[in-house]
Coordinates of C-alpha atoms in Angstrom, one line a residue:
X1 CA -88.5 98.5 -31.8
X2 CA -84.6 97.9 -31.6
X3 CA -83.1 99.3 -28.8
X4 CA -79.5 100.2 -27.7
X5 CA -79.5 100.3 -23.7
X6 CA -76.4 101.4 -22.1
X7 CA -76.2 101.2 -18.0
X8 CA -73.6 102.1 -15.7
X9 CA -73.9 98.8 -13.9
X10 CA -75.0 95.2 -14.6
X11 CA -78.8 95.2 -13.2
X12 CA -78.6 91.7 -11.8
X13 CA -78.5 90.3 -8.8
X14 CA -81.1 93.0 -8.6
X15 CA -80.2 93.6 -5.1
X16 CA -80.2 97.6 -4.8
X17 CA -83.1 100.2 -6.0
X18 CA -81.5 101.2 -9.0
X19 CA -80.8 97.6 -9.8
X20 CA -84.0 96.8 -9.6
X21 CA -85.2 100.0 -12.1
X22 CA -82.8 99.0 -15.0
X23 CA -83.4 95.1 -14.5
X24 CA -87.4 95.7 -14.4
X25 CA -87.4 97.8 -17.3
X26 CA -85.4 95.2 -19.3
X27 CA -87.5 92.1 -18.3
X28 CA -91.3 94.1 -19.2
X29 CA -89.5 96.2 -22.4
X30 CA -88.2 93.4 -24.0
X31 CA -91.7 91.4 -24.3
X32 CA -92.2 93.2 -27.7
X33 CA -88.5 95.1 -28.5
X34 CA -85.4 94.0 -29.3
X35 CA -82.4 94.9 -26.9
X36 CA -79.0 95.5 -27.3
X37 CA -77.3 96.1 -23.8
X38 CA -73.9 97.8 -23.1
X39 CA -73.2 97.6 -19.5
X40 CA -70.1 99.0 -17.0
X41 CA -69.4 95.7 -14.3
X42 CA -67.3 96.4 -11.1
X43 CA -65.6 93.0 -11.1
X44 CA -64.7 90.0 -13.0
X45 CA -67.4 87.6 -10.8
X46 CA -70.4 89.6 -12.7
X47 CA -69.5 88.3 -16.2
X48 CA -71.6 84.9 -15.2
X49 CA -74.5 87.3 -15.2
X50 CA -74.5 87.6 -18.9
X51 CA -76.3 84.0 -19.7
X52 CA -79.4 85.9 -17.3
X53 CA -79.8 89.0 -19.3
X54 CA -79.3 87.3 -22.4
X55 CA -83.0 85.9 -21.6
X56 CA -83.9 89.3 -22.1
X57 CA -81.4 91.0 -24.2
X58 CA -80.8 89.9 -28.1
X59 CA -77.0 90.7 -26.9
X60 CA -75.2 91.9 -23.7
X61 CA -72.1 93.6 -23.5
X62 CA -70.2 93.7 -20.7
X63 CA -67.3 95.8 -20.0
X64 CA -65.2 96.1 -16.8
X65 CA -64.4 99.6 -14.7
X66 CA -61.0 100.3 -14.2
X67 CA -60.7 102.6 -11.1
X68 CA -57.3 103.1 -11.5
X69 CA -56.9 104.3 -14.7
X70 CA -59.9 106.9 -14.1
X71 CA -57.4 108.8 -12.1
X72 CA -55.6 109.6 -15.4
X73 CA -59.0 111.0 -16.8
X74 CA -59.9 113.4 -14.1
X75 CA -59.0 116.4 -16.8
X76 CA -61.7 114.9 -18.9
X77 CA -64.7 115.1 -16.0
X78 CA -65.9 114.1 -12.6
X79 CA -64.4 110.1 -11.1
X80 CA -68.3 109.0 -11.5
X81 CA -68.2 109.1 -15.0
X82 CA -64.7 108.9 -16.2
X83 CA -64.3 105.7 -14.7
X84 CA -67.3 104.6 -16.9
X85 CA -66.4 105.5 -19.6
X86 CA -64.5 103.3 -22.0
X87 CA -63.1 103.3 -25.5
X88 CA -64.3 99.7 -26.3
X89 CA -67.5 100.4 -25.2
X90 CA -68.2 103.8 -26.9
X91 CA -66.8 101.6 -30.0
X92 CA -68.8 98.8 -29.9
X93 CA -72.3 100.9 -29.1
X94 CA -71.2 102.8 -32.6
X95 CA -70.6 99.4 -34.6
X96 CA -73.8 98.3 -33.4
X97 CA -75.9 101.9 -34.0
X98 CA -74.4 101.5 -38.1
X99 CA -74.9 97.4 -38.1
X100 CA -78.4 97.2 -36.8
X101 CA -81.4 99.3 -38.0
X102 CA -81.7 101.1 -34.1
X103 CA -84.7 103.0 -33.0
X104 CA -83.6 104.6 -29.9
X105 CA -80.4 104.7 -27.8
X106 CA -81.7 104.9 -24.2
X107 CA -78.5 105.5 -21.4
X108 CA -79.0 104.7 -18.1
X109 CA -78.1 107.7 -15.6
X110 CA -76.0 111.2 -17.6
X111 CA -72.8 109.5 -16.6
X112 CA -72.9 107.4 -19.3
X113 CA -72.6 109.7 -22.0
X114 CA -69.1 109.7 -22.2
X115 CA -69.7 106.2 -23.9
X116 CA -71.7 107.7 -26.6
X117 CA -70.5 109.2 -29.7
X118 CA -71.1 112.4 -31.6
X119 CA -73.0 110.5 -34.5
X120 CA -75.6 108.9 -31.7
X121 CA -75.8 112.5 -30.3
X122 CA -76.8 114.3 -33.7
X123 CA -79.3 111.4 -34.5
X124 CA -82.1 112.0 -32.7
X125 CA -82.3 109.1 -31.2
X126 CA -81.1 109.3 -28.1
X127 CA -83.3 108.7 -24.8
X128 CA -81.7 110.1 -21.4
X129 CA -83.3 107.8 -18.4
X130 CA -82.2 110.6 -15.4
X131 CA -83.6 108.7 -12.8
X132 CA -82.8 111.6 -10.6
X133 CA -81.0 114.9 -10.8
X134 CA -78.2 113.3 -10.7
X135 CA -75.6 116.4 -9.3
X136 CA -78.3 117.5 -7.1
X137 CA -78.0 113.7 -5.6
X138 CA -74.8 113.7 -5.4
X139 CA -74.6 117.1 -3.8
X140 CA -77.1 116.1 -1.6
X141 CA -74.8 112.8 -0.5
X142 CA -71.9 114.7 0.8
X143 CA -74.2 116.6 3.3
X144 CA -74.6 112.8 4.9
X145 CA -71.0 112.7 4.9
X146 CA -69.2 113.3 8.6
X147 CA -65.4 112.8 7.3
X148 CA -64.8 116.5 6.0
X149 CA -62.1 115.6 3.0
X150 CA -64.3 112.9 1.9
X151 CA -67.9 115.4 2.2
X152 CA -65.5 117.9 0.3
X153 CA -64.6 115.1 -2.2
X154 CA -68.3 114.9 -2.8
X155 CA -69.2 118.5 -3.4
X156 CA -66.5 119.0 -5.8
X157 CA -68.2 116.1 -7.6
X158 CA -71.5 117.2 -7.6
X159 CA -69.9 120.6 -9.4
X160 CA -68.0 118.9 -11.7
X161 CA -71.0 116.6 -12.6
X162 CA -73.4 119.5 -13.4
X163 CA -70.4 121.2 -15.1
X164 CA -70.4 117.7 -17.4
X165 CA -74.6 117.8 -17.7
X166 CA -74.4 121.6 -18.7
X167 CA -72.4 120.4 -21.7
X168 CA -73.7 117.1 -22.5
X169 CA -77.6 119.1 -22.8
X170 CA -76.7 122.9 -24.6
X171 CA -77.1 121.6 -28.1
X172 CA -80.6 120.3 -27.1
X173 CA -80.1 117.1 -29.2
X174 CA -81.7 114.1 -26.5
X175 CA -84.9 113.5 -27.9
X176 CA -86.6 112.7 -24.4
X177 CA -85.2 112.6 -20.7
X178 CA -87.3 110.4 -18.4
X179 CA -87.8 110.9 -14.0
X180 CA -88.8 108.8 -11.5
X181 CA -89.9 112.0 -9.4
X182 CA -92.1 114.8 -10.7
X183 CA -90.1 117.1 -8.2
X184 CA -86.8 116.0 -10.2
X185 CA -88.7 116.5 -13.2
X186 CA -90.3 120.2 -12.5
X187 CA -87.0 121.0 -11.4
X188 CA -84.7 120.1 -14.6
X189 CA -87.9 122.0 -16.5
X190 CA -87.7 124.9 -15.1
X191 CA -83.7 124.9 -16.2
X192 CA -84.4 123.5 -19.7
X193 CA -87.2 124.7 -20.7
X194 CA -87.6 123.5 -24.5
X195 CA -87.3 119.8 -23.6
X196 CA -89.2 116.7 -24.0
X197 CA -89.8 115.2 -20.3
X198 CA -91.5 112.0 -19.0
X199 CA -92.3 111.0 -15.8
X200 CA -91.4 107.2 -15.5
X201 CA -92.1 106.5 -11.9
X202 CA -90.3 103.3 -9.9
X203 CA -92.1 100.3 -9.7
X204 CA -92.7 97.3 -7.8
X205 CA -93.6 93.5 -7.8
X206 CA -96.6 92.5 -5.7
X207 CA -96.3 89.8 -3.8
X208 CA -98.7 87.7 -1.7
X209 CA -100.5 89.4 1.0
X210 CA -100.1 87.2 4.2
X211 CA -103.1 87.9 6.7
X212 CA -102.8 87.7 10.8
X213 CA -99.1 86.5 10.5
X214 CA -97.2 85.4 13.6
X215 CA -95.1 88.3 15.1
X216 CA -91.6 88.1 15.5
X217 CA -90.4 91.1 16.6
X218 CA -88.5 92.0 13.4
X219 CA -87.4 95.5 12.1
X220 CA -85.0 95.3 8.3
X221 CA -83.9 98.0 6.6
X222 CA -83.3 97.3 3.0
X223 CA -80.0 99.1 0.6
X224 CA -77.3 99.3 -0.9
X225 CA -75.0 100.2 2.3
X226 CA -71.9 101.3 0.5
X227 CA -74.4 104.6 -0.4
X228 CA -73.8 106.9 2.0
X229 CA -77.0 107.9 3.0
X230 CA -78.6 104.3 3.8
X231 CA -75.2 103.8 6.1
X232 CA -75.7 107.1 7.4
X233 CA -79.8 106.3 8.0
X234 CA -79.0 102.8 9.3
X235 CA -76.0 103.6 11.8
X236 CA -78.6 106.7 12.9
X237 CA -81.3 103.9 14.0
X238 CA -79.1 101.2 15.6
X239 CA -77.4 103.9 17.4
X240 CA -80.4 106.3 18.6
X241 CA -83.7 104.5 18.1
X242 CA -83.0 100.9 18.2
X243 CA -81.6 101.0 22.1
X244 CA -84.8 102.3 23.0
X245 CA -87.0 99.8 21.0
X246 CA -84.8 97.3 22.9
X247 CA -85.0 98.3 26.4
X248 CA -89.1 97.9 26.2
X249 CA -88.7 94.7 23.8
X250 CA -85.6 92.9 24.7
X251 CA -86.0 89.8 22.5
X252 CA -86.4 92.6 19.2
X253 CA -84.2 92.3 16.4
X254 CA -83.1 94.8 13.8
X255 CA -81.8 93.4 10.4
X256 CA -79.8 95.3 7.8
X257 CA -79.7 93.9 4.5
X258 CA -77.5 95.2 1.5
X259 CA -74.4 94.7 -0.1
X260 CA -71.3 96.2 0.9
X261 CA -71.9 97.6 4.4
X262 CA -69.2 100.3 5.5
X263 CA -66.9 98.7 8.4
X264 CA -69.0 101.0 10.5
X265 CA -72.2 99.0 10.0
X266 CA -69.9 96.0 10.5
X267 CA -69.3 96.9 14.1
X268 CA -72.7 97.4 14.6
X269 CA -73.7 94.2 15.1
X270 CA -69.9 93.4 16.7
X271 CA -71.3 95.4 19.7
X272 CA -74.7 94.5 19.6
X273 CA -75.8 90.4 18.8
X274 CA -79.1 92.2 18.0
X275 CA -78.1 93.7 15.1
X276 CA -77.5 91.2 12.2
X277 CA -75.9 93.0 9.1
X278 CA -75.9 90.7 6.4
X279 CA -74.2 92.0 3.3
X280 CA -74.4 90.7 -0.2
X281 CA -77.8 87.9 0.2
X282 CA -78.7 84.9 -2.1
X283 CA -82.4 85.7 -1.8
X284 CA -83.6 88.9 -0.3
X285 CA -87.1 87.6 -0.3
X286 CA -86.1 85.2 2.9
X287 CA -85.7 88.2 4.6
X288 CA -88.6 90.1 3.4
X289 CA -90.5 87.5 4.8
X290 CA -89.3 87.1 8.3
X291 CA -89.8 90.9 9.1
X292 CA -92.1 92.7 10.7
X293 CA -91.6 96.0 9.9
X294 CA -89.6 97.9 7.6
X295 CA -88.3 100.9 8.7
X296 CA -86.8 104.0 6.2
X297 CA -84.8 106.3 8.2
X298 CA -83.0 108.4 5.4
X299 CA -82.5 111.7 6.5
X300 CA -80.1 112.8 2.7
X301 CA -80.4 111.4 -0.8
X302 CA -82.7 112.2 -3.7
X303 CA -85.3 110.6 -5.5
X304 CA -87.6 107.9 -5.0
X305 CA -86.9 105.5 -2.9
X306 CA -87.5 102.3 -4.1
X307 CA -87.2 100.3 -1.0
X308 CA -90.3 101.9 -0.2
X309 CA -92.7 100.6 -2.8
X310 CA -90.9 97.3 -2.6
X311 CA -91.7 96.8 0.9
X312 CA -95.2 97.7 0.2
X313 CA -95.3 95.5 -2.4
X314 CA -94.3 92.9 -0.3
X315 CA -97.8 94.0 2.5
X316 CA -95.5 95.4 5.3
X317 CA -96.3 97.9 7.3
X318 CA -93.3 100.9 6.6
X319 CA -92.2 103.7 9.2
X320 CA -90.4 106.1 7.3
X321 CA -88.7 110.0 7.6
X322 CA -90.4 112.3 5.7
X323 CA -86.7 112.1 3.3
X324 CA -87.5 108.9 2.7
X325 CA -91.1 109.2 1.0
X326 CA -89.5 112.3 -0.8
X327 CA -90.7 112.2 -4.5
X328 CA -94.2 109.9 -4.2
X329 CA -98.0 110.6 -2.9
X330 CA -97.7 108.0 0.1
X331 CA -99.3 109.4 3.4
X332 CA -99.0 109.3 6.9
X333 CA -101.4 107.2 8.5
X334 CA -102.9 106.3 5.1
X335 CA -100.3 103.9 3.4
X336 CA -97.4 103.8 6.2
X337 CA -95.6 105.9 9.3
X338 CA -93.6 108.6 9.2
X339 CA -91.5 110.0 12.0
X340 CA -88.5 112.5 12.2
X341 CA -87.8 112.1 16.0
X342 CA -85.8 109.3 17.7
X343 CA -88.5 109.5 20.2
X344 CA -91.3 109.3 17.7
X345 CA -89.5 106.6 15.6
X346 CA -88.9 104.3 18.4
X347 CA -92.1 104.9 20.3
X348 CA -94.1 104.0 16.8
X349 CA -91.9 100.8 15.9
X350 CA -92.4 99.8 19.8
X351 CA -96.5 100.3 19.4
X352 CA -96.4 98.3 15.9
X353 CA -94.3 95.4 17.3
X354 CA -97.1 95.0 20.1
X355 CA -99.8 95.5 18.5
X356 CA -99.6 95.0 14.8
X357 CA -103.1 94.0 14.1
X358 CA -103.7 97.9 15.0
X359 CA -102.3 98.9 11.8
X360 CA -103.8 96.1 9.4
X361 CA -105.4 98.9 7.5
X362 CA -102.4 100.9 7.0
X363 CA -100.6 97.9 5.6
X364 CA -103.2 96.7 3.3
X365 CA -104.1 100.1 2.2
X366 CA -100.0 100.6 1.0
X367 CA -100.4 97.1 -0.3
X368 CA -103.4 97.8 -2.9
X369 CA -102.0 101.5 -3.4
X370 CA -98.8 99.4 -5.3
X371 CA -101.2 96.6 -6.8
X372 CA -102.9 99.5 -8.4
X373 CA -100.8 102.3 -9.3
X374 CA -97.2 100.8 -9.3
X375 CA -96.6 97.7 -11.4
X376 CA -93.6 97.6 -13.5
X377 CA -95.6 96.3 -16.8
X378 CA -97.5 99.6 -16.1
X379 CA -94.4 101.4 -16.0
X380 CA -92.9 99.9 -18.9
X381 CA -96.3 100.2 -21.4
X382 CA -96.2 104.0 -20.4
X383 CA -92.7 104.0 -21.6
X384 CA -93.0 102.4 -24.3
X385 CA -95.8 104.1 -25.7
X386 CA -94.2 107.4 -25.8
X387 CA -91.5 106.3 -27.5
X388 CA -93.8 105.0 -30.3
X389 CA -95.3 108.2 -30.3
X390 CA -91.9 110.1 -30.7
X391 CA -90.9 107.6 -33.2
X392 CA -94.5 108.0 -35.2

């Protein structure tokens, strides 16, 4: 098949969880397809990226946001997508939809779709990848939010955003929207009902398992921390849990590692040597190996959270809020911790820092749920399949 792919972002350095989802899908989809990618970049450093993708991609496309001139466009729809959406872009994806014999037009998140044109919209050829709900998300987010213009910022975009989606979907004329969640998924159903769904859960790499390893008293949380609930979850722990952990394991460290960390998360470690907040990192696998455990302590967002099967992908044991398994089959005490408490949470992380060989099972039981269930060439064949069959 020939493909056009449009994403709001460029996928590499895959370094955040939906990052990882477009980047995955290109690397396993293009084994047999032929991809041309459109993609939105924040800055002019990410144009070096081009010479990766183009190991994927037959061409890539890159095209930078402008902020700025989004604030001119507000009339048109909500900041997330007007700043996306670019004349040059939406020409070029046309130019290459009438050059090249396309099968499908998949778009990367609804906020893209002001980069598609009303000829790609009639054809019936156009695949929606939702991910999420995406105003529900984004409604969702400004509940995490503690500054009240900016959490009122937020639910004015979430309106305007379903306001957008409403219009974008009336006419019925996407041939398939794809979720990562069958809660997202049952939800958008019961909404539209005459619509062509697919679940297209996240996936994950599997690394190698690494039996009776030293223990070094390590606790990372992995994520983007410019998203407002991963700040929110990982200020939450180094302010509330992590103090405790530290009084009954002094030498314990807790890592935070993801790009763009608010100035908050900053001070963090300012105040506490303990506390290392990395930022943007070269390799995110040194990391992943040096920890112990990996804690999740989202308490807002949507969807699937794919620092979850990551880390057990990776054979770590995971102590997560109930939020942060939202949208997958994992279990307490089966394939990782959960805990809502600060009590709870810290008491658990204390017990598996002392006595991690306790919870071998746990770990190795997450580990072989991924190996099984959750590989990305799984992911992708399913994918792939049904558009064949919609195509056939």
């Amino acid at each position: 098949m020939k493909v056009i792919w449009v994403s709001p972002e460029c996928p590499y350095p895959a370094n955040t969880g939906g990052r990882i989802g477009i980047m995955k899908r290109l690397e396993y989809f293009s084994k047999d397809n032929e991809i041309y990618f459109f993609c939105v970049i924040d800055n002019d450093n990410e144009y070096k990226y081009s010479s990766i993708l183009s190991k994927y991609c037959k061409k890539v496309h890159f095209y930078k946001r402008n902020k700025g001139t989004a604030l001119f466009k507000l009339i048109k729809g909500p900041f997330v997508c007007v700043s996306r959406w670019i004349t040059t872009m939406k020409d070029d994806i046309n130019v290459c939809f009438e050059k090249e014999t396309i099968d499908w037009v998949i778009v990367d998140f609804p906020q893209m779709l002001g980069n598609i044109s009303k000829k790609i919209f009639d054809s019936n050829k156009l695949i929606l990848n939702q991910h999420n709900v995406e105003y529900v998300t984004l409604h969702n987010l400004a509940n995490s939010i503690d500054n009240p213009w900016r959490r009122a910022l937020y639910y004015i975009e979430a309106k305007r955003l379903y306001q957008f989606e409403q219009k974008c979907y009336k006419n019925l004329n996407i041939k398939l929207f794809t979720f990562v969640s069958i809660e997202d998924k049952i939800f958008f159903e019961r909404k539209w009902r005459r619509v062509n769904t697919l679940l297209v859960p996240v996936g994950a790499e599997i690394y190698k398992y690494e039996e009776n390893r030293d223990n070094r008293n390590i606790i990372s949380y992995f994520g983007k921390m410019s998203y407002p609930a991963n700040a929110e979850a990982a200020i939450w722990f180094s302010n509330k849990v992590f103090p405790i952990i530290q009084k009954e394991i002094p030498e314990s460290k807790f890592y935070i590692v993801g790009k763009d960390p608010y100035k908050e998360l900053l001070e963090l470690s300012e105040n506490n040597s303990n506390i290392v907040v990395t930022g943007t990192v070269d390799n995110i696998e040194d990391y992943y190996k040096q920890t112990d455990l990996i804690v999740v302590p989202l308490r807002h967002g949507g969807g699937v959270k794919v620092k979850v099967l990551e880390a057990l992908g990776h054979g770590k044991l995971v102590i997560s809020t109930v939020k942060g398994i939202e949208g997958t089959t994992f279990r307490n005490q089966k394939e990782l911790l959960t805990a809502e408490s600060t009590e709870e949470f810290a008491h658990i992380c204390i017990n598996a820092l002392r006595n991690i060989s306790c919870y071998e099972e746990i770990r190795r039981c997450g580990y072989e749920n991924i190996r099984k269930n959750f590989t990305w060439k799984a992911v992708v064949d399913k994918f792939e399949q049904e558009l064949n069959n919609l195509k056939s």
